[in-house]
Coordinates of N, CA and C in Angstrom, one line a residue:
M1 N 0.8 -1.2 0.0 CA 0.0 0.0 0.0 C 0.9 1.2 0.0
R2 N 0.5 2.2 -0.8 CA 1.3 3.4 -0.9 C 0.4 4.6 -0.6
A3 N 0.9 5.5 0.2 CA 0.1 6.7 0.5 C 0.4 7.8 -0.5
T4 N -0.6 8.4 -1.1 CA -0.4 9.4 -2.1 C -1.0 10.7 -1.6
P5 N -0.2 11.7 -1.3 CA -0.9 13.0 -0.8 C -1.7 13.6 -1.9
T6 N -2.8 14.3 -1.5 CA -3.6 15.0 -2.5 C -2.9 16.3 -2.8
T7 N -3.3 16.8 -4.0 CA -2.8 18.1 -4.4 C -3.6 19.3 -3.8
D8 N -4.8 19.0 -3.3 CA -5.6 20.0 -2.7 C -5.1 20.2 -1.3
L9 N -4.6 21.4 -1.1 CA -4.0 21.7 0.2 C -5.0 21.8 1.4
S10 N -6.2 21.9 1.0 CA -7.3 22.0 2.1 C -7.6 20.6 2.7
L11 N -7.1 19.6 2.0 CA -7.4 18.2 2.5 C -6.1 17.8 3.2
T12 N -6.3 17.1 4.3 CA -5.2 16.6 5.1 C -5.1 15.1 5.1
S13 N -6.0 14.5 4.3 CA -5.9 13.0 4.2 C -5.1 12.6 3.1
F14 N -4.9 11.3 3.0 CA -4.1 10.6 2.0 C -5.0 9.6 1.3
F15 N -4.8 9.5 0.0 CA -5.5 8.4 -0.7 C -4.5 7.2 -0.8
Y16 N -5.1 6.0 -0.6 CA -4.2 4.9 -0.6 C -4.5 4.0 -1.8
E17 N -3.4 3.7 -2.4 CA -3.4 2.8 -3.6 C -2.9 1.5 -3.3
E18 N -3.6 0.5 -3.8 CA -3.2 -0.9 -3.5 C -2.1 -1.3 -4.5
E19 N -1.0 -1.8 -4.0 CA 0.1 -2.3 -4.8 C 0.2 -3.8 -4.7
N20 N -0.3 -4.4 -3.7 CA -0.2 -5.8 -3.5 C -1.5 -6.5 -3.7
E21 N -1.4 -7.9 -3.7 CA -2.6 -8.7 -3.8 C -3.4 -8.5 -2.5
A22 N -4.7 -8.7 -2.6 CA -5.6 -8.6 -1.4 C -5.2 -9.7 -0.5
L23 N -5.3 -9.4 0.8 CA -5.0 -10.4 1.8 C -6.2 -11.4 1.9
P24 N -5.9 -12.7 2.3 CA -7.0 -13.6 2.4 C -8.0 -13.1 3.5
A25 N -9.2 -13.5 3.4 CA -10.2 -13.1 4.4 C -9.8 -13.6 5.7
P26 N -10.1 -12.8 6.8 CA -9.7 -13.3 8.2 C -10.2 -14.6 8.5
A27 N -11.4 -15.0 8.0 CA -11.9 -16.3 8.3 C -11.1 -17.4 7.7
L28 N -10.3 -17.1 6.7 CA -9.4 -18.1 6.0 C -8.0 -18.1 6.6
S29 N -7.6 -17.0 7.2 CA -6.3 -16.9 7.8 C -6.4 -17.4 9.3
T30 N -5.3 -18.0 9.8 CA -5.3 -18.6 11.1 C -4.4 -17.8 12.1
V31 N -4.6 -18.0 13.3 CA -3.8 -17.4 14.3 C -2.3 -17.8 14.2
D32 N -2.1 -19.1 13.7 CA -0.8 -19.6 13.5 C 0.1 -18.7 12.6
E33 N -0.6 -18.0 11.7 CA 0.1 -17.2 10.8 C 0.7 -15.9 11.4
V34 N 0.1 -15.4 12.5 CA 0.4 -14.1 13.0 C 0.9 -14.2 14.5
M35 N 0.6 -15.3 15.2 CA 0.9 -15.3 16.6 C 2.4 -15.3 16.9
A36 N 2.7 -14.8 18.1 CA 4.1 -14.9 18.6 C 4.2 -16.3 19.2
R37 N 5.3 -17.0 18.8 CA 5.5 -18.3 19.3 C 6.5 -18.3 20.5
E38 N 7.3 -17.3 20.5 CA 8.2 -17.2 21.7 C 7.6 -16.2 22.6
V39 N 6.9 -16.8 23.7 CA 6.1 -16.0 24.5 C 6.8 -15.9 25.9
I40 N 6.8 -14.6 26.4 CA 7.3 -14.4 27.8 C 6.2 -14.9 28.7
S41 N 6.5 -15.8 29.6 CA 5.6 -16.3 30.6 C 6.2 -16.4 31.9
V42 N 5.4 -16.5 32.9 CA 5.9 -16.7 34.3 C 5.2 -17.9 35.0
R43 N 5.8 -18.3 36.0 CA 5.2 -19.4 36.8 C 4.3 -18.8 37.9
P44 N 3.4 -19.5 38.5 CA 2.5 -18.9 39.5 C 3.2 -18.5 40.8
D45 N 4.4 -19.2 41.0 CA 5.1 -18.9 42.3 C 6.1 -17.8 42.1
T46 N 6.2 -17.1 40.9 CA 7.0 -16.0 40.7 C 6.6 -14.8 41.5
S47 N 7.5 -14.1 42.1 CA 7.1 -13.0 43.0 C 6.5 -11.9 42.1
L48 N 5.5 -11.2 42.7 CA 4.9 -10.2 41.9 C 5.9 -9.1 41.6
Q49 N 6.8 -8.8 42.5 CA 7.9 -7.9 42.2 C 8.7 -8.2 40.9
T50 N 9.1 -9.5 40.8 CA 9.8 -9.9 39.7 C 9.0 -9.8 38.4
A51 N 7.7 -10.2 38.5 CA 6.9 -10.1 37.3 C 6.7 -8.7 36.9
A52 N 6.4 -7.8 37.8 CA 6.2 -6.4 37.5 C 7.4 -5.8 36.9
E53 N 8.6 -6.1 37.4 CA 9.9 -5.6 36.9 C 10.1 -6.1 35.5
L54 N 9.7 -7.3 35.2 CA 9.9 -7.9 33.9 C 9.0 -7.2 32.9
M55 N 7.7 -7.0 33.3 CA 6.8 -6.3 32.4 C 7.3 -4.9 32.1
L56 N 7.8 -4.2 33.1 CA 8.3 -2.8 32.9 C 9.6 -2.9 32.0
E57 N 10.5 -3.8 32.3 CA 11.7 -3.9 31.5 C 11.5 -4.2 30.0
L58 N 10.5 -5.1 29.8 CA 10.3 -5.6 28.4 C 9.2 -4.8 27.7
V59 N 8.6 -3.9 28.4 CA 7.5 -3.0 27.9 C 6.4 -3.9 27.3
I60 N 5.9 -4.8 28.2 CA 4.8 -5.6 27.8 C 3.7 -5.4 28.8
S61 N 2.4 -5.6 28.4 CA 1.3 -5.2 29.2 C 0.7 -6.5 29.8
G62 N 1.2 -7.6 29.5 CA 0.6 -8.9 30.1 C 1.4 -10.1 29.6
M63 N 1.2 -11.2 30.4 CA 1.9 -12.4 30.1 C 1.2 -13.6 30.6
P64 N 1.3 -14.7 30.0 CA 0.6 -15.9 30.4 C 1.3 -16.5 31.7
V65 N 0.6 -17.2 32.5 CA 1.1 -17.9 33.7 C 1.0 -19.4 33.4
V66 N 2.1 -20.1 33.4 CA 2.1 -21.5 33.1 C 2.7 -22.3 34.2
D67 N 2.4 -23.6 34.2 CA 3.1 -24.5 35.1 C 4.3 -25.1 34.5
E68 N 5.0 -26.0 35.2 CA 6.3 -26.5 34.7 C 6.2 -27.3 33.4
K69 N 5.0 -27.7 33.1 CA 4.8 -28.5 31.8 C 4.3 -27.6 30.7
G70 N 4.1 -26.3 31.0 CA 3.7 -25.3 29.9 C 2.2 -25.2 29.8
Q71 N 1.4 -25.8 30.8 CA 0.0 -25.7 30.8 C -0.4 -24.3 31.2
L72 N -1.3 -23.7 30.5 CA -1.8 -22.4 30.8 C -2.7 -22.4 32.1
L73 N -2.3 -21.6 33.1 CA -3.0 -21.5 34.3 C -3.8 -20.2 34.5
G74 N -3.3 -19.1 33.8 CA -3.9 -17.8 33.9 C -3.1 -16.8 33.1
M75 N -3.5 -15.5 33.3 CA -2.8 -14.4 32.7 C -2.5 -13.4 33.8
L76 N -1.4 -12.7 33.6 CA -1.1 -11.6 34.5 C -1.0 -10.3 33.6
S77 N -1.7 -9.3 33.9 CA -1.7 -8.1 33.1 C -1.5 -6.9 34.0
K78 N -1.2 -5.7 33.4 CA -1.0 -4.5 34.1 C -2.3 -4.2 34.9
T79 N -3.5 -4.5 34.3 CA -4.7 -4.3 34.9 C -4.8 -5.1 36.2
D80 N -4.3 -6.4 36.2 CA -4.3 -7.2 37.4 C -3.4 -6.5 38.5
L81 N -2.3 -5.9 38.1 CA -1.5 -5.2 39.1 C -2.1 -4.0 39.6
V82 N -2.9 -3.3 38.8 CA -3.6 -2.1 39.3 C -4.7 -2.5 40.2
R83 N -5.4 -3.6 39.9 CA -6.5 -4.0 40.7 C -6.0 -4.5 42.1
H84 N -4.8 -5.0 42.1 CA -4.3 -5.5 43.4 C -4.1 -4.3 44.4
R85 N -4.9 -4.3 45.4 CA -4.8 -3.2 46.4 C -3.8 -3.7 47.5
L86 N -3.0 -2.7 47.8 CA -2.0 -3.0 48.9 C -2.6 -2.8 50.2
D87 N -2.4 -3.8 51.1 CA -2.9 -3.7 52.5 C -2.1 -2.6 53.2
E88 N -2.8 -1.9 54.1 CA -2.1 -0.9 54.9 C -1.8 -1.4 56.3
D89 N -1.6 -2.7 56.5 CA -1.5 -3.3 57.8 C 0.0 -3.5 58.2
G90 N 0.9 -2.8 57.6 CA 2.3 -2.8 58.0 C 3.1 -3.9 57.4
E91 N 2.6 -4.6 56.4 CA 3.5 -5.7 55.8 C 4.6 -5.0 55.1
A92 N 5.7 -5.8 55.0 CA 6.9 -5.2 54.4 C 6.6 -4.9 52.9
R93 N 7.1 -3.8 52.5 CA 6.8 -3.4 51.1 C 8.2 -3.3 50.4
V94 N 8.1 -3.5 49.1 CA 9.3 -3.4 48.2 C 9.0 -2.3 47.2
T95 N 9.9 -1.4 47.0 CA 9.7 -0.3 46.0 C 10.4 -0.7 44.7
L96 N 9.7 -0.7 43.6 CA 10.2 -1.0 42.3 C 10.9 0.3 41.8
P97 N 11.8 0.1 40.8 CA 12.5 1.3 40.2 C 11.6 2.4 39.8
S98 N 10.4 2.0 39.4 CA 9.4 3.0 38.9 C 8.8 3.8 40.0
G99 N 9.1 3.4 41.3 CA 8.4 4.0 42.4 C 7.2 3.3 42.9
Q100 N 6.7 2.3 42.2 CA 5.6 1.5 42.6 C 5.9 0.6 43.8
H101 N 4.9 0.3 44.6 CA 5.2 -0.6 45.7 C 4.5 -2.0 45.5
V102 N 5.2 -3.0 46.0 CA 4.6 -4.3 45.9 C 4.8 -4.9 47.3
L103 N 3.8 -5.7 47.8 CA 4.0 -6.4 49.1 C 5.0 -7.5 48.9
E104 N 5.9 -7.5 49.8 CA 6.9 -8.6 49.7 C 6.2 -9.9 50.0
G105 N 6.5 -11.0 49.3 CA 5.9 -12.3 49.5 C 4.6 -12.5 48.6
T106 N 4.2 -11.5 47.9 CA 3.0 -11.6 47.0 C 3.5 -12.3 45.7
T107 N 2.8 -13.3 45.3 CA 3.1 -14.0 44.1 C 2.2 -13.7 42.9
V108 N 2.6 -14.1 41.7 CA 1.7 -14.0 40.5 C 0.4 -14.7 40.8
E109 N 0.4 -15.8 41.4 CA -0.8 -16.6 41.6 C -1.8 -15.8 42.5
D110 N -1.3 -14.9 43.3 CA -2.2 -14.2 44.2 C -3.0 -13.1 43.4
V111 N -2.6 -12.7 42.3 CA -3.3 -11.6 41.5 C -3.6 -11.9 40.1
M112 N -3.2 -13.1 39.6 CA -3.4 -13.4 38.2 C -4.9 -13.6 37.9
T113 N -5.3 -13.4 36.7 CA -6.6 -13.8 36.2 C -6.7 -15.2 35.9
R114 N -7.6 -16.0 36.5 CA -7.6 -17.4 36.3 C -8.5 -17.8 35.2
Q115 N -9.6 -17.1 35.0 CA -10.5 -17.4 33.9 C -10.0 -16.7 32.6
V116 N -9.3 -17.5 31.8 CA -8.7 -16.9 30.6 C -9.3 -17.4 29.4
L117 N -9.7 -16.5 28.5 CA -10.2 -16.9 27.2 C -9.0 -17.3 26.3
T118 N -9.1 -18.4 25.6 CA -8.1 -18.9 24.7 C -8.6 -19.2 23.4
V119 N -7.7 -19.4 22.4 CA -8.1 -20.0 21.1 C -7.2 -21.2 20.8
P120 N -7.8 -22.2 20.1 CA -7.0 -23.3 19.8 C -6.1 -23.0 18.6
E121 N -4.9 -23.7 18.5 CA -4.1 -23.4 17.4 C -4.9 -23.8 16.1
G122 N -4.7 -23.1 15.1 CA -5.5 -23.3 13.9 C -6.8 -22.5 13.8
A123 N -7.1 -21.8 14.9 CA -8.4 -21.0 14.9 C -8.2 -19.9 13.9
S124 N -9.3 -19.4 13.4 CA -9.3 -18.3 12.4 C -8.9 -17.0 13.1
L125 N -8.4 -16.1 12.3 CA -8.1 -14.7 12.9 C -9.4 -14.0 13.2
A126 N -10.5 -14.3 12.5 CA -11.8 -13.7 12.7 C -12.3 -14.2 14.1
E127 N -12.1 -15.5 14.4 CA -12.5 -16.0 15.7 C -11.7 -15.3 16.9
A128 N -10.4 -15.2 16.7 CA -9.6 -14.6 17.7 C -10.0 -13.1 17.9
A129 N -10.2 -12.4 16.8 CA -10.5 -11.0 16.9 C -11.9 -10.8 17.5
K130 N -12.8 -11.7 17.2 CA -14.2 -11.6 17.8 C -14.1 -11.8 19.4
I131 N -13.3 -12.7 19.8 CA -13.1 -13.0 21.2 C -12.5 -11.7 21.9
M132 N -11.5 -11.2 21.3 CA -10.8 -10.0 21.9 C -11.8 -8.8 22.0
V133 N -12.5 -8.6 20.9 CA -13.4 -7.4 20.9 C -14.5 -7.6 21.9
N134 N -15.1 -8.8 21.9 CA -16.3 -9.0 22.8 C -15.9 -9.0 24.3
A135 N -14.6 -9.4 24.6 CA -14.2 -9.5 26.0 C -13.4 -8.2 26.4
G136 N -13.1 -7.4 25.4 CA -12.3 -6.1 25.7 C -10.9 -6.4 26.2
V137 N -10.3 -7.4 25.5 CA -8.9 -7.8 25.9 C -8.0 -7.6 24.6
H138 N -6.7 -7.5 24.9 CA -5.8 -7.2 23.8 C -4.9 -8.3 23.5
R139 N -5.1 -9.5 24.2 CA -4.2 -10.6 23.9 C -5.0 -11.9 24.2
V140 N -4.8 -12.9 23.5 CA -5.4 -14.2 23.7 C -4.4 -15.3 23.6
P141 N -4.2 -16.1 24.6 CA -3.3 -17.3 24.5 C -3.8 -18.3 23.4
V142 N -2.9 -18.9 22.7 CA -3.2 -19.9 21.8 C -2.7 -21.2 22.4
V143 N -3.6 -22.2 22.5 CA -3.2 -23.5 23.2 C -3.4 -24.6 22.2
N144 N -2.7 -25.7 22.5 CA -2.9 -26.9 21.7 C -4.0 -27.8 22.4
A145 N -4.2 -29.0 21.8 CA -5.3 -29.8 22.3 C -5.2 -30.2 23.7
T146 N -4.0 -30.2 24.3 CA -3.8 -30.6 25.7 C -3.9 -29.4 26.7
G147 N -4.0 -28.2 26.1 CA -4.1 -27.0 26.9 C -2.8 -26.3 27.2
A148 N -1.7 -26.8 26.5 CA -0.4 -26.2 26.7 C -0.3 -24.9 25.8
L149 N 0.4 -23.9 26.3 CA 0.6 -22.7 25.6 C 1.5 -22.9 24.4
V150 N 1.0 -22.5 23.2 CA 1.9 -22.6 22.0 C 2.1 -21.2 21.4
G151 N 1.4 -20.2 21.8 CA 1.6 -18.9 21.3 C 0.7 -17.9 21.9
L152 N 0.8 -16.7 21.4 CA 0.0 -15.6 21.9 C -0.4 -14.7 20.7
V153 N -1.7 -14.4 20.5 CA -2.1 -13.5 19.5 C -2.6 -12.2 20.1
T154 N -2.2 -11.1 19.6 CA -2.6 -9.8 20.2 C -3.3 -9.0 19.1
T155 N -4.0 -7.9 19.6 CA -4.6 -7.0 18.6 C -3.6 -6.4 17.7
S156 N -2.4 -6.2 18.2 CA -1.3 -5.6 17.3 C -1.0 -6.6 16.2
D157 N -0.9 -7.9 16.6 CA -0.6 -8.9 15.5 C -1.7 -8.8 14.4
I158 N -2.9 -8.7 14.8 CA -4.0 -8.6 13.8 C -3.9 -7.3 13.0
V159 N -3.6 -6.2 13.6 CA -3.5 -5.0 12.9 C -2.3 -5.1 11.9
R160 N -1.2 -5.7 12.3 CA 0.0 -5.8 11.4 C -0.5 -6.7 10.2
W161 N -1.2 -7.7 10.5 CA -1.7 -8.6 9.4 C -2.6 -7.8 8.4
V162 N -3.5 -7.0 9.0 CA -4.4 -6.2 8.1 C -3.6 -5.2 7.3
A163 N -2.5 -4.7 7.9 CA -1.6 -3.7 7.1 C -0.7 -4.4 6.2
G164 N -0.6 -5.7 6.2 CA 0.3 -6.5 5.4 C 1.7 -6.4 5.8
L165 N 2.0 -6.1 7.1 CA 3.3 -6.0 7.6 C 3.8 -7.3 8.3
P166 N 5.1 -7.6 8.3 CA 5.6 -8.8 9.0 C 5.4 -8.8 10.5

């Protein structure tokens, strides 16, 4: 796709000309084509401090929680961290480099979302997009027939696919 500016200076938009073949319909494309296969995940016994620092360092907004066999147990997101209210009962607190506080001893399992929407490998992009839109989430784990995590598809992955980007 190539953006062509208009010659009318009163218009601020661009006209787009197609240069490539049309993409296959989302119902015909699968999550396997766009999902990330190397997924940053954590175990349920990971300290919340470690998980929060990892999310900040890698600039990610969420990650799957898996057991030692790779089975999906839940998801940890920035929203989960925000929802987690700190008790004011004098428990030891740890300050993250960003100035945020985490209760010492709190684990990912204590705050993760356990009810996670997933899509099976081979699911259509349309199915994954519909799940994300209806649930108001930006990522959906992709699992195999045994429930093991095999990838993660995000709204950004779908937008890149729509734009024809790698």
